[in-house]
PDB file of C-alpha atoms and ligand atoms in Angstrom:
ATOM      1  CA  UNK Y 380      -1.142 -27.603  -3.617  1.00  0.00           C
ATOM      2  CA  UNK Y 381       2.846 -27.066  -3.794  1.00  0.00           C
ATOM      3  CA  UNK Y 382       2.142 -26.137  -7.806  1.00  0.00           C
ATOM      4  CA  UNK Y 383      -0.597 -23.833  -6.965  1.00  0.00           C
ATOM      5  CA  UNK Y 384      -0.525 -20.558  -8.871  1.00  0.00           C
ATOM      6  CA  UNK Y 385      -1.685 -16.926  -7.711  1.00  0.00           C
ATOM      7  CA  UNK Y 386      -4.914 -16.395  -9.245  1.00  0.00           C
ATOM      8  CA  UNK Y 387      -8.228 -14.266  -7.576  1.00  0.00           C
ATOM      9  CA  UNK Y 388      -8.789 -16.112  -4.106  1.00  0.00           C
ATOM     10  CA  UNK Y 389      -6.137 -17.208  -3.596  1.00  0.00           C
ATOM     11  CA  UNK Y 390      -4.011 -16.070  -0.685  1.00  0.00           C
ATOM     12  CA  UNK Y 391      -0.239 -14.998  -1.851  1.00  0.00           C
ATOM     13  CA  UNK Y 392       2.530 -14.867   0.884  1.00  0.00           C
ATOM     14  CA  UNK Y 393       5.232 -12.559  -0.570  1.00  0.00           C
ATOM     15  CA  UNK Y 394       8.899 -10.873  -0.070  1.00  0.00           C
ATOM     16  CA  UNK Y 395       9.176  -8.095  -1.689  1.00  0.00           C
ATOM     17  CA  UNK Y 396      11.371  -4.792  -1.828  1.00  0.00           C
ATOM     18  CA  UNK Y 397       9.861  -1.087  -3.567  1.00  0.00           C
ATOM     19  CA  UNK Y 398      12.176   1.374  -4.377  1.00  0.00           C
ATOM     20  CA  UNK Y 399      11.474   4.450  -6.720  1.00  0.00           C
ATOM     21  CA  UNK Y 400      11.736   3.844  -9.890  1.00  0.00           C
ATOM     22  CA  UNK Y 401      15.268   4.940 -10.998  1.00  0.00           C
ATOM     23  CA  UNK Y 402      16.126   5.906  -7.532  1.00  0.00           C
ATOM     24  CA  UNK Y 403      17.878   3.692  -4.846  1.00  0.00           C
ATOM     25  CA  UNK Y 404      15.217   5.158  -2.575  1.00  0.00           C
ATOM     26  CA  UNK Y 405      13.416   2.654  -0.268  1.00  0.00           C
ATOM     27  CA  UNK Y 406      10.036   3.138   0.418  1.00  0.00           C
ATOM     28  CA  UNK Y 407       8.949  -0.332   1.547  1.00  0.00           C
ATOM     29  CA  UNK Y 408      10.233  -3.688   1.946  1.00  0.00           C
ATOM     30  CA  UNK Y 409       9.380  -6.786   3.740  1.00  0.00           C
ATOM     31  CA  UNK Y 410      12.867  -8.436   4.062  1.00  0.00           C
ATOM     32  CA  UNK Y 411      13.430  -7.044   8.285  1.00  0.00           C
ATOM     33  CA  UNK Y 412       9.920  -8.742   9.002  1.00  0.00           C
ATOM     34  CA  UNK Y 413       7.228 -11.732   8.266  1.00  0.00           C
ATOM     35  CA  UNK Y 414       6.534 -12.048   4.951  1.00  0.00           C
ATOM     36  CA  UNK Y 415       3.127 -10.129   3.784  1.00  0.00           C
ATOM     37  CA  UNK Y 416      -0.154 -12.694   3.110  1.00  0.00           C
ATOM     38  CA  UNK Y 417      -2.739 -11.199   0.914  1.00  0.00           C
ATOM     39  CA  UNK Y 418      -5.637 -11.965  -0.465  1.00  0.00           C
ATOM     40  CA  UNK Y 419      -5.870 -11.633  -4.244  1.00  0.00           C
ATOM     41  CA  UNK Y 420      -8.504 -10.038  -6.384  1.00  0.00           C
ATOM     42  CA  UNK Y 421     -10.165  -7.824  -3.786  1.00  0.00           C
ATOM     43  CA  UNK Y 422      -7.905  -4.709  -4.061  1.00  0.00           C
ATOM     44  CA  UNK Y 423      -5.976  -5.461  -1.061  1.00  0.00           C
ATOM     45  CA  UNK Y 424      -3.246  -4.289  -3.253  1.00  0.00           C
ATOM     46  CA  UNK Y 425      -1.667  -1.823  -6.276  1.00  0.00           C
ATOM     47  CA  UNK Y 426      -3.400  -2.896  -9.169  1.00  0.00           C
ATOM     48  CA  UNK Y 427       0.135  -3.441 -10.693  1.00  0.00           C
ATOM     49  CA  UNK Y 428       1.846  -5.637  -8.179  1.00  0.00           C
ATOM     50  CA  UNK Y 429      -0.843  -8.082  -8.225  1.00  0.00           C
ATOM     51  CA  UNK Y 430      -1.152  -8.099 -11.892  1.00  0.00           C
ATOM     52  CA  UNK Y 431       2.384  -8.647 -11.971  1.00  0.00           C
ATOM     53  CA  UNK Y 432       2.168 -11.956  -9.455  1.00  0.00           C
ATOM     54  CA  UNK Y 433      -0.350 -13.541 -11.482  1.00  0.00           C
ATOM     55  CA  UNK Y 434       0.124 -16.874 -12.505  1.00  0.00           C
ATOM     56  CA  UNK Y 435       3.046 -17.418 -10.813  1.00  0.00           C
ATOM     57  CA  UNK Y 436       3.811 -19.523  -8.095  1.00  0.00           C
ATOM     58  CA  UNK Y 437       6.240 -20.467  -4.595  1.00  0.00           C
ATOM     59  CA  UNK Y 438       9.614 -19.999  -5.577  1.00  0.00           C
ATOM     60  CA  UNK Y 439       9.115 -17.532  -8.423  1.00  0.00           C
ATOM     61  CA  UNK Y 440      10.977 -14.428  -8.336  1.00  0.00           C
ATOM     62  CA  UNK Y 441      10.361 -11.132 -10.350  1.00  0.00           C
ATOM     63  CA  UNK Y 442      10.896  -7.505 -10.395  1.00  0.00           C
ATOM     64  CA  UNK Y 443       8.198  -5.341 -11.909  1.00  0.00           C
ATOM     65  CA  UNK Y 444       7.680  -1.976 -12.592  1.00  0.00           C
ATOM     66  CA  UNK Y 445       4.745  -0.640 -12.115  1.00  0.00           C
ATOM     67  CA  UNK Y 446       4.086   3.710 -13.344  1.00  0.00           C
ATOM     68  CA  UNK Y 447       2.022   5.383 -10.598  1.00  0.00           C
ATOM     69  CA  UNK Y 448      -0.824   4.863 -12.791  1.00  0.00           C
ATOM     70  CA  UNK Y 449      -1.102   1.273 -11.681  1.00  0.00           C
ATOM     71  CA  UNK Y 450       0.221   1.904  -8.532  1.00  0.00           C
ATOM     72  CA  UNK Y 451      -1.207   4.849  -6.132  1.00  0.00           C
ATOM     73  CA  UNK Y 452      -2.055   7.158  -9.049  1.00  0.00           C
ATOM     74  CA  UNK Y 453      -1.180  10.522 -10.184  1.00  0.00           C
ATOM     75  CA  UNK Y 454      -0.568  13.504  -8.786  1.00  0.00           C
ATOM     76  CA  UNK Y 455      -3.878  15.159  -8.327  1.00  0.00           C
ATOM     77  CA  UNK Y 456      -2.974  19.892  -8.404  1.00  0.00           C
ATOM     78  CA  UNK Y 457      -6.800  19.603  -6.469  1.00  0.00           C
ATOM     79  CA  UNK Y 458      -6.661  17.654  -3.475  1.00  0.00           C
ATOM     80  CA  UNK Y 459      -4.912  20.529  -1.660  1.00  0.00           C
ATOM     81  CA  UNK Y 460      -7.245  22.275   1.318  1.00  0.00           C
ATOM     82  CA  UNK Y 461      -6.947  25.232   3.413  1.00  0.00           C
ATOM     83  CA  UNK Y 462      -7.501  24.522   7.450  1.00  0.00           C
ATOM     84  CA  UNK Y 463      -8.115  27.285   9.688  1.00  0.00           C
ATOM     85  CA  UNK Y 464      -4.956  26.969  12.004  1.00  0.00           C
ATOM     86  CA  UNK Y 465      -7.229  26.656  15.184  1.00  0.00           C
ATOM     87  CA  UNK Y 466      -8.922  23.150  13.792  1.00  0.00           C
ATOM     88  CA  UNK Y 467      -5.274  21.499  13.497  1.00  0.00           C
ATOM     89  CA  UNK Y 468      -2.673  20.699  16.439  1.00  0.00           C
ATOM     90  CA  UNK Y 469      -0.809  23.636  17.573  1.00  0.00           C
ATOM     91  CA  UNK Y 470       2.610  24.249  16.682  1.00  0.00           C
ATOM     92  CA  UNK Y 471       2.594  22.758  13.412  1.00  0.00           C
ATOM     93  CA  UNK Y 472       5.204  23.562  10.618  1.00  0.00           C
ATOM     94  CA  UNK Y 473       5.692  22.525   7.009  1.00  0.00           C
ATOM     95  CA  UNK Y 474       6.737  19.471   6.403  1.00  0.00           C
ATOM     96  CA  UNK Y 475       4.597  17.662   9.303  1.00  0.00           C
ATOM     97  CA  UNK Y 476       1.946  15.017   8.376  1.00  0.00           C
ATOM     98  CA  UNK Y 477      -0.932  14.725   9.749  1.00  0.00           C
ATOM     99  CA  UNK Y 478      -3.651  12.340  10.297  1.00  0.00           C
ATOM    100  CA  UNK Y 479      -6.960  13.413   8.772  1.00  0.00           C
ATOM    101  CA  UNK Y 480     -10.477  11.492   8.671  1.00  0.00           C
ATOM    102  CA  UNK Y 481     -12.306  11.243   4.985  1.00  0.00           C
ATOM    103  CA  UNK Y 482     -15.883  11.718   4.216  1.00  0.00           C
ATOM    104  CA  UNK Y 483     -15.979   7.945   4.196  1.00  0.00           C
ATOM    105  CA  UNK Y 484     -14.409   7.727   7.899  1.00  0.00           C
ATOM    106  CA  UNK Y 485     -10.716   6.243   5.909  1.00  0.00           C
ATOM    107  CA  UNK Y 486      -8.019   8.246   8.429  1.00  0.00           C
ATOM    108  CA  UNK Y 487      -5.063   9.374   5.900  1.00  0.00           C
ATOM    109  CA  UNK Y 488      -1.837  11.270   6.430  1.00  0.00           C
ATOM    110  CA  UNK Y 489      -1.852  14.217   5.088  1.00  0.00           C
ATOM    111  CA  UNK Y 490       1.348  16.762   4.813  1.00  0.00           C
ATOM    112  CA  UNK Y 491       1.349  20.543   5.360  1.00  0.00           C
ATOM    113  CA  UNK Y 492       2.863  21.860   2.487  1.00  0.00           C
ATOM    114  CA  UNK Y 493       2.199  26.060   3.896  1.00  0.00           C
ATOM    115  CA  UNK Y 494       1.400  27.779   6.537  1.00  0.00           C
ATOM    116  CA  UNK Y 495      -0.134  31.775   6.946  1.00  0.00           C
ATOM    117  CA  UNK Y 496      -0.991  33.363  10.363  1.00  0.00           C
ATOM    118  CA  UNK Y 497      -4.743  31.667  10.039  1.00  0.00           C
ATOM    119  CA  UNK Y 498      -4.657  28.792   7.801  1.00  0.00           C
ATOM    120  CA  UNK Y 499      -2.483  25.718   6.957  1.00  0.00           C
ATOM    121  CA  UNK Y 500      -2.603  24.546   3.281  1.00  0.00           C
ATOM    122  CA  UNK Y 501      -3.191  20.497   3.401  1.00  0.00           C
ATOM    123  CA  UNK Y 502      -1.920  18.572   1.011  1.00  0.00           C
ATOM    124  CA  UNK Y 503      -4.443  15.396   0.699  1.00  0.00           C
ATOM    125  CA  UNK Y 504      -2.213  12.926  -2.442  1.00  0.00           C
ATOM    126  CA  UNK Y 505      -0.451   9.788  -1.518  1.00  0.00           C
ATOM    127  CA  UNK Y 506       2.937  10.162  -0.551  1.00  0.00           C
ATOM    128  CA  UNK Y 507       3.962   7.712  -3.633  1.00  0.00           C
ATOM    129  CA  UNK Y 508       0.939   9.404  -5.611  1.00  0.00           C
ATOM    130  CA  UNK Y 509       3.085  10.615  -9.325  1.00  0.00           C
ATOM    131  CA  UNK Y 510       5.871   7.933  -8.630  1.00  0.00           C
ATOM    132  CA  UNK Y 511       6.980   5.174 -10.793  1.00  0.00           C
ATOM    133  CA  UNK Y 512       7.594   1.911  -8.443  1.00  0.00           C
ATOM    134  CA  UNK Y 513       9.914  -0.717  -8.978  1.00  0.00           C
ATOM    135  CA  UNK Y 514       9.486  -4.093  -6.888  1.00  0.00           C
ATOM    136  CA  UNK Y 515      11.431  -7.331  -6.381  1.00  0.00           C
ATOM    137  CA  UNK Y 516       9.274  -9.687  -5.104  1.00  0.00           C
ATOM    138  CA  UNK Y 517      10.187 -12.749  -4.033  1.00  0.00           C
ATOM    139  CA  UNK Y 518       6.771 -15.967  -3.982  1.00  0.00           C
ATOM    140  CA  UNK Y 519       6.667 -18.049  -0.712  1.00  0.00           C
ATOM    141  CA  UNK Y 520       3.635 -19.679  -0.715  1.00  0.00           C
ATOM    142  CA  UNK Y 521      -0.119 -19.594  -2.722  1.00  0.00           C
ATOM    143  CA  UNK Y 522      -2.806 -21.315  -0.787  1.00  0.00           C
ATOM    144  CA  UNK Y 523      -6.592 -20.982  -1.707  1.00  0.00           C
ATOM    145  CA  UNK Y 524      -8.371 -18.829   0.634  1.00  0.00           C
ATOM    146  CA  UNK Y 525     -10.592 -19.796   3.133  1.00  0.00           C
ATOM    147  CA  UNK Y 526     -14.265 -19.219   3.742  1.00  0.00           C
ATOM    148  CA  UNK Y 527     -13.577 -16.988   6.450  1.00  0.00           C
ATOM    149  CA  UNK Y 528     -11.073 -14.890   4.713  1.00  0.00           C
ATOM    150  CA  UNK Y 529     -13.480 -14.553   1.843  1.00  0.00           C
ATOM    151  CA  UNK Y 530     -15.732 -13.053   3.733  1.00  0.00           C
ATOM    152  CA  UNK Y 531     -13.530 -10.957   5.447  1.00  0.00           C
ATOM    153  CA  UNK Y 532     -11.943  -9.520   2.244  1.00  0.00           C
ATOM    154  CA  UNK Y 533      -8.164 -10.114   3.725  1.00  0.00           C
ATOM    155  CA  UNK Y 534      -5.785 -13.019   4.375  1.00  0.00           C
ATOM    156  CA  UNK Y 535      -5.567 -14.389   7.813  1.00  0.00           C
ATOM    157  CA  UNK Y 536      -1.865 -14.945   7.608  1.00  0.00           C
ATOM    158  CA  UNK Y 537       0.461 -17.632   5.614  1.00  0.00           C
ATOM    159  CA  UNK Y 538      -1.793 -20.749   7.301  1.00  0.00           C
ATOM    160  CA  UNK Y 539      -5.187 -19.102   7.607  1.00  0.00           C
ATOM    161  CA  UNK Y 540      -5.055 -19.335  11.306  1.00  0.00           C
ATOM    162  CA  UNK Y 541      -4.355 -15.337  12.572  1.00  0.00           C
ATOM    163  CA  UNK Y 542      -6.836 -13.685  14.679  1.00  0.00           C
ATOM    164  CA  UNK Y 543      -7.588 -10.185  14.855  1.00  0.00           C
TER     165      UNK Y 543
HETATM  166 ZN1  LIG J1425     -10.715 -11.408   9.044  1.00  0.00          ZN
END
């Protein structure tokens, strides 16, 4: 099992450390907690960081980068939405993010990007939607994934035991 590779079901426990591409910007990284367990192959991750991690196995390290494409997309000039003021928080200002519920029930942040006496102006992309992302990620383990966590669709930590 200690030669294991990362292939679809398996469960991955990672290190790893995003930055923006080209930047020394920090917008994630798992080295001031656990280390993240995922399953693989069921989207529980940016296309590009698992197609990066494939094959590889404990002890491997990498960096990757990954253009928004294959990571939380581009930009999209639509997914901008004007609120009446009185159906958002009072006092809000530009700059805040919000929480806001999708047609499928998903909750999202969302950031107010204007503001006129009656309406706010929404805007609905990913924060990291349009950015290039560059990863080190560092392999800890690859176990195959268990039953359960099959048909859960997620990892139930590095040993398969976590409840939740
Ligand atoms: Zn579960």
């Amino acid at each position: 099992m200690s030669d294991m590779t990362i292939i679809k079901d398996t469960i991955a426990t990672v290190h790893y450390h995003g930055t923006i591409t080209g930047t020394d910007e920090v917008f994630d990284s798992s080295h001031e907690r656990e280390p993240l367990s995922f399953l693989v192959g069921h989207g529980q991750m940016i296309p590009g960081f698992e197609a990066a991690l494939m094959n590889k196995g404990a002890g491997d390290q990498l960096t990757v980068h990954i253009p928004c494409a294959e990571a939380y997309g581009e930009r999209d000039d639509e997914a901008f939405q004007q609120i009446p003021l009185a159906h958002l928080p009072e006092g809000v200002e530009v700059g805040v993010q919000l929480a806001a519920q999708t047609e499928s029930g998903h909750v999202i942040p969302v950031r107010v990007v204007a503001l006129d006496d009656s309406e706010a102006t929404l805007d609905f992309n990913h924060e990291l939607a349009g950015q290039d992302l560059t990863f080190e990620i560092q392999v800890i383990s690859v176990r195959p994934a268990t039953e359960e966590e099959l048909a859960h669709g997620h990892a139930h930590g590095p040993e398969g035991h976590d409840h939740h």
